[in-house]
mmCIF file of C-alpha atoms and ligand atoms in Angstrom:
data_model
loop_
_atom_site.group_PDB
_atom_site.id
_atom_site.type_symbol
_atom_site.label_atom_id
_atom_site.label_comp_id
_atom_site.label_asym_id
_atom_site.label_seq_id
_atom_site.Cartn_x
_atom_site.Cartn_y
_atom_site.Cartn_z
ATOM 1 C CA MET A 1 54.212 180.859 184.547
ATOM 2 C CA ALA A 2 53.267 177.228 185.045
ATOM 3 C CA SER A 3 55.708 175.385 187.213
ATOM 4 C CA THR A 4 55.781 171.766 188.341
ATOM 5 C CA THR A 5 57.809 170.385 191.218
ATOM 6 C CA ARG A 6 60.190 167.491 190.675
ATOM 7 C CA ASP A 7 58.878 165.719 193.793
ATOM 8 C CA GLY A 8 55.335 165.687 192.500
ATOM 9 C CA LEU A 9 56.446 164.368 189.154
ATOM 10 C CA GLY A 10 58.650 161.760 190.770
ATOM 11 C CA ARG A 11 55.641 160.443 192.721
ATOM 12 C CA ALA A 12 53.492 160.400 189.581
ATOM 13 C CA ARG A 13 56.179 158.474 187.732
ATOM 14 C CA ASP A 14 56.491 155.952 190.570
ATOM 15 C CA VAL A 15 52.748 155.354 190.521
ATOM 16 C CA LEU A 16 52.824 154.814 186.759
ATOM 17 C CA ARG A 17 55.718 152.400 187.099
ATOM 18 C CA ARG A 18 53.815 150.354 189.696
ATOM 19 C CA PHE A 19 50.699 150.113 187.541
ATOM 20 C CA THR A 20 52.436 149.309 184.267
ATOM 21 C CA THR A 21 54.934 146.637 185.357
ATOM 22 C CA PRO A 22 56.175 144.384 183.722
ATOM 23 C CA LEU A 23 56.015 146.618 180.650
ATOM 24 C CA LEU A 24 57.670 150.008 180.960
ATOM 25 C CA PRO A 25 55.296 152.943 181.509
ATOM 26 C CA ASP A 26 56.650 154.526 178.337
ATOM 27 C CA ASP A 27 55.216 151.624 176.351
ATOM 28 C CA TYR A 28 51.758 152.914 177.290
ATOM 29 C CA THR A 29 52.263 156.651 177.572
ATOM 30 C CA GLN A 30 53.830 157.000 174.138
ATOM 31 C CA LEU A 31 50.763 155.440 172.561
ATOM 32 C CA ILE A 32 48.825 158.407 173.901
ATOM 33 C CA ASN A 33 51.393 161.182 173.552
ATOM 34 C CA PRO A 34 55.045 160.902 172.393
ATOM 35 C CA LEU A 35 55.977 163.685 174.825
ATOM 36 C CA TRP A 36 55.044 161.577 177.850
ATOM 37 C CA SER A 37 58.030 159.677 179.076
ATOM 38 C CA THR A 38 58.813 158.490 182.582
ATOM 39 C CA ARG A 39 62.487 157.962 181.747
ATOM 40 C CA GLU A 40 63.601 161.078 179.912
ATOM 41 C CA LEU A 41 62.680 164.687 179.268
ATOM 42 C CA ARG A 42 61.217 165.385 175.878
ATOM 43 C CA GLY A 43 59.978 168.297 173.838
ATOM 44 C CA LYS A 44 58.190 168.906 170.569
ATOM 45 C CA ILE A 45 59.322 171.352 167.911
ATOM 46 C CA GLU A 46 56.390 173.675 167.338
ATOM 47 C CA VAL A 47 57.877 176.274 164.998
ATOM 48 C CA VAL A 48 60.854 176.310 162.628
ATOM 49 C CA GLU A 49 61.714 179.716 161.223
ATOM 50 C CA THR A 50 64.602 180.484 158.883
ATOM 51 C CA ALA A 51 66.693 183.345 160.287
ATOM 52 C CA ALA A 52 69.620 183.353 157.826
ATOM 53 C CA ASP A 53 71.130 181.025 155.197
ATOM 54 C CA ASP A 54 72.498 178.682 157.819
ATOM 55 C CA THR A 55 70.434 179.636 160.875
ATOM 56 C CA ILE A 56 67.000 178.690 162.180
ATOM 57 C CA HIS A 57 64.892 179.729 165.145
ATOM 58 C CA LEU A 58 63.072 176.888 166.905
ATOM 59 C CA VAL A 59 60.207 177.056 169.361
ATOM 60 C CA ILE A 60 59.942 173.902 171.467
ATOM 61 C CA SER A 61 57.129 172.911 173.772
ATOM 62 C CA PRO A 62 58.383 170.936 176.767
ATOM 63 C CA GLY A 63 56.846 167.563 177.543
ATOM 64 C CA TRP A 64 55.912 165.971 180.819
ATOM 65 C CA GLY A 65 58.232 166.739 183.707
ATOM 66 C CA VAL A 66 60.490 169.255 181.985
ATOM 67 C CA PRO A 67 61.240 172.143 184.382
ATOM 68 C CA VAL A 68 60.191 175.286 182.550
ATOM 69 C CA ASP A 69 61.574 177.927 184.930
ATOM 70 C CA PHE A 70 64.850 179.487 183.870
ATOM 71 C CA GLU A 71 67.002 182.596 184.222
ATOM 72 C CA ALA A 72 67.633 184.906 181.276
ATOM 73 C CA GLY A 73 70.936 183.738 179.782
ATOM 74 C CA GLN A 74 70.629 180.028 180.647
ATOM 75 C CA TYR A 75 70.675 177.181 178.131
ATOM 76 C CA ILE A 76 68.850 173.919 177.569
ATOM 77 C CA GLY A 77 70.257 170.644 176.238
ATOM 78 C CA ILE A 78 68.843 169.228 173.011
ATOM 79 C CA GLY A 79 69.342 165.588 172.047
ATOM 80 C CA VAL A 80 68.417 164.213 168.633
ATOM 81 C CA GLN A 81 68.917 160.743 167.257
ATOM 82 C CA ILE A 82 71.249 160.808 164.265
ATOM 83 C CA ASP A 83 72.234 157.535 162.602
ATOM 84 C CA GLY A 84 70.909 155.571 165.547
ATOM 85 C CA ARG A 85 72.730 157.466 168.261
ATOM 86 C CA TYR A 86 71.687 160.493 170.315
ATOM 87 C CA THR A 87 73.768 163.598 169.741
ATOM 88 C CA TRP A 88 73.525 166.372 172.310
ATOM 89 C CA ARG A 89 74.354 170.045 172.333
ATOM 90 C CA SER A 90 73.388 172.946 174.551
ATOM 91 C CA TYR A 91 71.621 175.999 173.143
ATOM 92 C CA SER A 92 70.972 179.291 174.908
ATOM 93 C CA LEU A 93 67.362 180.227 175.388
ATOM 94 C CA THR A 94 66.475 183.417 173.549
ATOM 95 C CA ASN A 95 63.011 184.059 174.956
ATOM 96 C CA THR A 96 62.344 185.588 178.353
ATOM 97 C CA PRO A 97 61.417 183.590 181.449
ATOM 98 C CA ASP A 98 58.337 185.785 181.869
ATOM 99 C CA THR A 99 56.681 185.311 178.510
ATOM 100 C CA THR A 100 57.611 181.763 177.610
ATOM 101 C CA ALA A 101 54.077 180.438 178.117
ATOM 102 C CA GLY A 102 55.881 177.177 178.786
ATOM 103 C CA HIS A 103 57.862 177.256 175.549
ATOM 104 C CA PHE A 104 61.584 177.353 174.866
ATOM 105 C CA SER A 105 63.037 179.392 171.997
ATOM 106 C CA ILE A 106 66.498 178.623 170.663
ATOM 107 C CA THR A 107 68.514 179.615 167.627
ATOM 108 C CA VAL A 108 70.631 177.035 165.803
ATOM 109 C CA ARG A 109 73.378 177.912 163.365
ATOM 110 C CA ALA A 110 74.894 175.160 161.217
ATOM 111 C CA VAL A 111 78.564 175.204 162.097
ATOM 112 C CA GLU A 112 81.433 173.345 160.501
ATOM 113 C CA ARG A 113 81.672 169.827 161.929
ATOM 114 C CA GLY A 114 78.555 170.589 164.006
ATOM 115 C CA ARG A 115 76.777 167.267 163.687
ATOM 116 C CA LEU A 116 73.626 168.271 165.506
ATOM 117 C CA SER A 117 73.424 171.845 164.229
ATOM 118 C CA ASN A 118 73.777 170.716 160.596
ATOM 119 C CA HIS A 119 71.170 168.045 161.147
ATOM 120 C CA LEU A 120 68.695 170.459 162.732
ATOM 121 C CA VAL A 121 69.183 173.222 160.174
ATOM 122 C CA GLY A 122 68.754 170.701 157.370
ATOM 123 C CA THR A 123 65.846 168.616 158.623
ATOM 124 C CA ALA A 124 64.046 170.046 161.687
ATOM 125 C CA LYS A 125 60.306 170.419 161.190
ATOM 126 C CA ALA A 126 57.287 171.216 163.300
ATOM 127 C CA GLY A 127 56.059 168.122 165.093
ATOM 128 C CA ASP A 128 59.488 166.505 165.568
ATOM 129 C CA THR A 129 60.201 165.168 169.054
ATOM 130 C CA VAL A 130 63.557 165.911 170.700
ATOM 131 C CA ARG A 131 65.084 164.990 174.031
ATOM 132 C CA LEU A 132 65.666 167.849 176.432
ATOM 133 C CA ALA A 133 67.937 168.585 179.363
ATOM 134 C CA ALA A 134 66.598 171.077 181.907
ATOM 135 C CA PRO A 135 67.587 174.770 181.771
ATOM 136 C CA ALA A 136 70.951 175.344 183.421
ATOM 137 C CA GLY A 137 73.983 177.621 183.474
ATOM 138 C CA ASP A 138 75.568 180.375 185.538
ATOM 139 C CA PHE A 139 75.684 182.926 182.721
ATOM 140 C CA HIS A 140 72.585 184.872 183.606
ATOM 141 C CA LEU A 141 71.402 188.235 184.849
ATOM 142 C CA THR A 142 71.981 189.007 188.491
ATOM 143 C CA ASN A 143 69.374 190.441 190.800
ATOM 144 C CA PRO A 144 69.667 193.400 191.085
ATOM 145 C CA ILE A 145 71.253 193.978 187.708
ATOM 146 C CA PRO A 146 74.441 196.058 187.551
ATOM 147 C CA GLU A 147 74.067 199.777 186.867
ATOM 148 C CA LYS A 148 76.317 199.538 183.825
ATOM 149 C CA LEU A 149 76.658 196.542 181.571
ATOM 150 C CA LEU A 150 78.878 195.702 178.629
ATOM 151 C CA PHE A 151 77.925 192.710 176.494
ATOM 152 C CA ILE A 152 80.705 191.476 174.216
ATOM 153 C CA THR A 153 79.552 188.772 171.828
ATOM 154 C CA ALA A 154 80.395 187.143 168.530
ATOM 155 C CA GLY A 155 78.351 184.926 166.228
ATOM 156 C CA SER A 156 75.803 182.809 168.061
ATOM 157 C CA GLY A 157 77.271 184.120 171.326
ATOM 158 C CA ILE A 158 74.600 186.802 171.055
ATOM 159 C CA THR A 159 71.816 184.313 171.899
ATOM 160 C CA PRO A 160 71.965 184.326 175.721
ATOM 161 C CA VAL A 161 72.304 188.107 175.644
ATOM 162 C CA ILE A 162 69.124 188.372 173.571
ATOM 163 C CA SER A 163 67.215 186.678 176.383
ATOM 164 C CA MET A 164 68.782 189.108 178.871
ATOM 165 C CA LEU A 165 67.936 192.180 176.750
ATOM 166 C CA ARG A 166 64.367 191.000 176.220
ATOM 167 C CA THR A 167 63.975 190.273 179.921
ATOM 168 C CA MET A 168 65.331 193.662 180.949
ATOM 169 C CA LYS A 169 62.864 195.319 178.581
ATOM 170 C CA ASP A 170 59.906 193.211 179.741
ATOM 171 C CA ARG A 171 60.669 193.815 183.407
ATOM 172 C CA ASN A 172 61.565 197.458 182.844
ATOM 173 C CA LEU A 173 64.943 196.884 184.511
ATOM 174 C CA GLN A 174 67.072 200.010 184.229
ATOM 175 C CA SER A 175 70.748 199.639 183.359
ATOM 176 C CA ASP A 176 73.146 201.532 181.131
ATOM 177 C CA VAL A 177 73.728 198.880 178.464
ATOM 178 C CA ARG A 178 76.351 198.716 175.711
ATOM 179 C CA VAL A 179 76.588 195.817 173.290
ATOM 180 C CA VAL A 180 79.570 195.103 171.047
ATOM 181 C CA HIS A 181 78.670 192.251 168.726
ATOM 182 C CA SER A 182 80.662 190.737 165.854
ATOM 183 C CA VAL A 183 79.490 188.654 162.919
ATOM 184 C CA ARG A 184 81.324 187.734 159.755
ATOM 185 C CA ARG A 185 78.974 189.126 157.105
ATOM 186 C CA ARG A 186 75.929 191.406 157.099
ATOM 187 C CA GLU A 187 73.684 188.518 156.072
ATOM 188 C CA ASP A 188 74.833 186.576 159.163
ATOM 189 C CA LEU A 189 73.271 189.054 161.574
ATOM 190 C CA VAL A 190 70.285 187.698 163.488
ATOM 191 C CA PHE A 191 68.283 189.542 166.150
ATOM 192 C CA GLY A 192 69.058 192.852 164.440
ATOM 193 C CA ASP A 193 65.639 194.110 165.620
ATOM 194 C CA VAL A 194 66.520 193.504 169.289
ATOM 195 C CA LEU A 195 69.921 195.153 168.895
ATOM 196 C CA GLU A 196 68.339 198.196 167.267
ATOM 197 C CA GLY A 197 66.506 198.851 170.515
ATOM 198 C CA VAL A 198 69.695 199.180 172.573
ATOM 199 C CA ASP A 199 73.052 200.966 172.315
ATOM 200 C CA ALA A 200 74.762 198.327 170.166
ATOM 201 C CA THR A 201 77.703 198.345 167.791
ATOM 202 C CA VAL A 202 77.708 195.539 165.243
ATOM 203 C CA ASN A 203 81.050 194.774 163.666
ATOM 204 C CA TYR A 204 81.299 192.819 160.401
ATOM 205 C CA THR A 205 84.634 191.033 160.520
ATOM 206 C CA SER A 206 84.740 190.378 156.760
ATOM 207 C CA GLU A 207 84.752 194.154 156.254
ATOM 208 C CA SER A 208 86.630 195.611 159.192
ATOM 209 C CA GLY A 209 88.471 192.715 160.847
ATOM 210 C CA ARG A 210 88.152 191.380 164.372
ATOM 211 C CA VAL A 211 87.320 193.565 167.329
ATOM 212 C CA GLY A 212 89.574 193.144 170.359
ATOM 213 C CA PRO A 213 90.042 194.969 173.645
ATOM 214 C CA LYS A 214 91.893 197.821 171.902
ATOM 215 C CA GLU A 215 88.888 198.607 169.690
ATOM 216 C CA ILE A 216 86.372 198.089 172.506
ATOM 217 C CA LYS A 217 88.208 200.625 174.659
ATOM 218 C CA LYS A 218 87.646 203.231 171.934
ATOM 219 C CA MET A 219 83.998 202.288 171.412
ATOM 220 C CA VAL A 220 83.193 202.210 175.132
ATOM 221 C CA PRO A 221 85.378 204.775 176.902
ATOM 222 C CA ASP A 222 83.853 204.020 180.336
ATOM 223 C CA PHE A 223 84.440 200.251 179.880
ATOM 224 C CA ALA A 224 86.180 199.907 183.255
ATOM 225 C CA GLU A 225 82.998 200.936 185.106
ATOM 226 C CA ARG A 226 80.932 198.176 183.514
ATOM 227 C CA VAL A 227 80.203 194.582 184.389
ATOM 228 C CA VAL A 228 81.114 192.501 181.353
ATOM 229 C CA TYR A 229 79.165 189.556 179.980
ATOM 230 C CA ALA A 230 81.036 187.863 177.134
ATOM 231 C CA CYS A 231 80.013 184.949 174.938
ATOM 232 C CA GLY A 232 81.677 183.783 171.747
ATOM 233 C CA PRO A 233 84.651 181.775 170.467
ATOM 234 C CA ALA A 234 87.221 180.597 173.028
ATOM 235 C CA LEU A 235 89.982 182.806 171.642
ATOM 236 C CA MET A 236 87.837 185.909 171.997
ATOM 237 C CA LEU A 237 86.845 184.933 175.542
ATOM 238 C CA ASP A 238 90.483 184.320 176.549
ATOM 239 C CA GLN A 239 91.406 187.811 175.312
ATOM 240 C CA VAL A 240 88.475 189.515 176.963
ATOM 241 C CA GLU A 241 89.043 187.714 180.278
ATOM 242 C CA GLU A 242 92.689 188.736 180.322
ATOM 243 C CA TRP A 243 91.746 192.325 179.515
ATOM 244 C CA ALA A 244 89.042 192.440 182.202
ATOM 245 C CA GLU A 245 91.430 191.014 184.774
ATOM 246 C CA ALA A 246 94.078 193.620 183.885
ATOM 247 C CA HIS A 247 91.519 196.385 184.522
ATOM 248 C CA ASP A 248 90.005 194.759 187.590
ATOM 249 C CA MET A 249 86.609 194.503 185.888
ATOM 250 C CA GLU A 250 83.899 192.059 186.879
ATOM 251 C CA ILE A 251 83.339 189.593 184.061
ATOM 252 C CA ARG A 252 81.082 186.622 183.326
ATOM 253 C CA THR A 253 81.738 184.387 180.356
ATOM 254 C CA GLU A 254 79.888 181.515 178.737
ATOM 255 C CA ARG A 255 81.836 178.700 177.103
ATOM 256 C CA PHE A 256 80.195 175.728 175.493
ATOM 257 C CA THR A 257 83.327 173.647 175.759
ATOM 258 C CA ILE A 258 84.675 172.210 178.983
ATOM 259 C CA ASP A 259 87.473 174.127 180.615
ATOM 260 C CA ARG A 260 89.725 171.382 181.954
ATOM 261 C CA ALA A 261 91.726 173.576 184.290
ATOM 262 C CA SER A 262 90.960 172.691 187.907
ATOM 263 C CA GLU A 263 92.580 172.173 191.287
ATOM 264 C CA ALA A 264 91.979 168.417 191.044
ATOM 265 C CA LYS A 265 95.258 166.495 191.126
ATOM 266 C CA GLY A 266 94.051 163.244 189.609
ATOM 267 C CA GLY A 267 94.651 159.834 191.179
ATOM 268 C CA THR A 268 93.896 156.167 190.685
ATOM 269 C CA VAL A 269 90.424 155.561 189.284
ATOM 270 C CA THR A 270 89.052 152.090 190.073
ATOM 271 C CA PHE A 271 86.036 150.777 188.188
ATOM 272 C CA GLY A 272 84.634 148.171 190.592
ATOM 273 C CA GLU A 273 86.230 144.812 189.830
ATOM 274 C CA ARG A 274 86.879 145.701 186.220
ATOM 275 C CA GLY A 275 90.155 147.548 186.428
ATOM 276 C CA SER A 276 91.898 150.711 187.467
ATOM 277 C CA ILE A 277 94.121 153.394 185.996
ATOM 278 C CA GLU A 278 96.101 156.362 187.219
ATOM 279 C CA VAL A 279 95.065 159.628 185.570
ATOM 280 C CA ASP A 280 95.803 163.331 185.844
ATOM 281 C CA GLY A 281 93.337 165.987 186.976
ATOM 282 C CA ALA A 282 92.289 166.863 183.412
ATOM 283 C CA THR A 283 91.152 163.379 182.351
ATOM 284 C CA THR A 284 87.481 162.733 182.920
ATOM 285 C CA ILE A 285 86.287 159.556 184.615
ATOM 286 C CA LEU A 286 84.558 158.569 181.366
ATOM 287 C CA GLU A 287 87.812 158.979 179.413
ATOM 288 C CA ALA A 288 89.747 157.126 182.109
ATOM 289 C CA GLY A 289 87.443 154.125 181.733
ATOM 290 C CA GLU A 290 87.572 154.220 177.951
ATOM 291 C CA SER A 291 91.364 154.270 178.017
ATOM 292 C CA ILE A 292 91.365 150.808 179.612
ATOM 293 C CA GLY A 293 88.469 149.434 177.579
ATOM 294 C CA ILE A 294 85.679 150.060 180.077
ATOM 295 C CA GLN A 295 82.788 151.468 178.079
ATOM 296 C CA MET A 296 80.219 153.358 180.077
ATOM 297 C CA PRO A 297 77.100 154.855 178.505
ATOM 298 C CA PHE A 298 77.398 158.434 177.363
ATOM 299 C CA GLY A 299 75.516 160.959 175.253
ATOM 300 C CA CYS A 300 76.608 164.590 175.008
ATOM 301 C CA ARG A 301 80.008 164.298 176.776
ATOM 302 C CA MET A 302 79.378 167.874 177.914
ATOM 303 C CA GLY A 303 77.547 167.429 181.209
ATOM 304 C CA ILE A 304 74.104 168.044 179.765
ATOM 305 C CA CYS A 305 72.188 164.844 179.132
ATOM 306 C CA GLN A 306 72.911 162.808 182.333
ATOM 307 C CA THR A 307 73.372 159.583 180.317
ATOM 308 C CA CYS A 308 76.795 158.978 181.853
ATOM 309 C CA VAL A 309 75.782 159.288 185.521
ATOM 310 C CA ARG A 310 77.382 156.704 187.806
ATOM 311 C CA GLN A 311 77.757 156.346 191.558
ATOM 312 C CA LEU A 312 80.961 157.494 193.205
ATOM 313 C CA ASP A 313 81.670 154.770 195.787
ATOM 314 C CA GLU A 314 84.880 156.113 197.297
ATOM 315 C CA GLY A 315 86.969 159.265 197.121
ATOM 316 C CA HIS A 316 86.178 162.690 195.750
ATOM 317 C CA VAL A 317 85.757 164.027 192.242
ATOM 318 C CA HIS A 318 85.706 167.550 190.900
ATOM 319 C CA ASP A 319 82.998 168.563 188.424
ATOM 320 C CA LEU A 320 84.666 170.660 185.703
ATOM 321 C CA ARG A 321 81.385 172.181 184.678
ATOM 322 C CA SER A 322 79.891 173.200 188.013
ATOM 323 C CA GLY A 323 83.113 173.559 189.997
ATOM 324 C CA GLN A 324 81.629 171.378 192.771
ATOM 325 C CA THR A 325 83.456 168.638 194.625
ATOM 326 C CA HIS A 326 81.390 165.468 195.075
ATOM 327 C CA GLU A 327 81.482 163.188 198.117
ATOM 328 C CA PRO A 328 81.365 159.368 198.197
ATOM 329 C CA GLY A 329 77.817 158.162 197.561
ATOM 330 C CA SER A 330 77.085 160.941 195.055
ATOM 331 C CA ARG A 331 75.845 160.259 191.568
ATOM 332 C CA ILE A 332 78.253 161.976 189.239
ATOM 333 C CA ARG A 333 78.390 162.923 185.563
ATOM 334 C CA THR A 334 81.452 160.916 184.539
ATOM 335 C CA CYS A 335 81.947 162.954 181.344
ATOM 336 C CA VAL A 336 82.744 166.153 183.234
ATOM 337 C CA CYS A 337 84.170 164.856 186.533
ATOM 338 C CA VAL A 338 87.872 164.376 187.207
ATOM 339 C CA ALA A 339 89.572 162.578 190.074
ATOM 340 C CA ALA A 340 90.518 164.616 193.134
ATOM 341 C CA GLY A 341 92.604 161.793 194.645
ATOM 342 C CA ASP A 342 91.967 158.054 194.411
ATOM 343 C CA VAL A 343 88.373 157.176 193.552
ATOM 344 C CA THR A 344 86.195 154.113 193.026
ATOM 345 C CA ILE A 345 83.293 154.208 190.573
ATOM 346 C CA ASP A 346 80.375 151.789 190.581
ATOM 347 C CA VAL A 347 80.117 150.295 187.115
HETATM 348 S S1 FES B 401 77.399 162.205 178.563
HETATM 349 FE FE1 FES B 401 75.832 163.720 178.752
HETATM 350 S S2 FES B 401 76.051 164.341 180.872
HETATM 351 FE FE2 FES B 401 77.687 162.995 180.531
#
């Protein structure tokens, strides 16, 4: 698979910047190709395919500088301008890293109050340009893969697992796989063809109610011997995590909302000369600033798009998304970082 190093691209961008000053390089490159940008990662929608009433599959070709390597189960960020402002969400990749040919496949379901998903399902067409954030995420297959796996998913939570199942098939990776997947109605099921090729139980909640640990135990008697991958609504994940912990099972979960629980104790956040405020360890630096009228740029507010990055001048912050602690001098995503003691942010 084609791969490009960030260093090489960085040098190319620097050269372009030098030759195109005082105008921005993008002023020239976009005349030639809208996917060429020296400031942001972009992609072009190549294919839009209807998968269900409210669901589409998209194939996106990455533009200049977008890292195309990923692990099965990871997601990319998609940013689209809606009413003059970029809205970002992350979507799991559903294709395999081996056969992407440099493309990303995602599946978008229009969800209630989902600004971006409703927009995409209603209007996306081949040829549209979108912003991209590089593939990321810890919810992916391990190497070697476990001998026994149990995937527990609901709704669009199946998408990262589809990439894993396709990858295991392509690479001929042997594992004893069970899938327990829930959707509301029969017509909501997508990727039925992939699930047919594995030992999967699909539960339709409108017909037989929700599936919880009690039902899964019956469906998968050897559940305790399996490594669990779970992706779906927060309530389902909370239940499954508690169940796995009670049975001492290894579990990996994917949540597309920020879990604000951390060891960070909070502290006084100072924004240069502009003001300061004392916050707890669950308030992000971005929110702390907003609470005292300091507006910093932001996009996704989920740690994807990098729009909110600022320099941490003093102190330490904890990144709720990655779990890392950042040192003074680091550039931090203010939308997902909380204060671990007193901190000063360069604004
Ligand atoms: S607003 Fe997108 S990473 Fe912070």
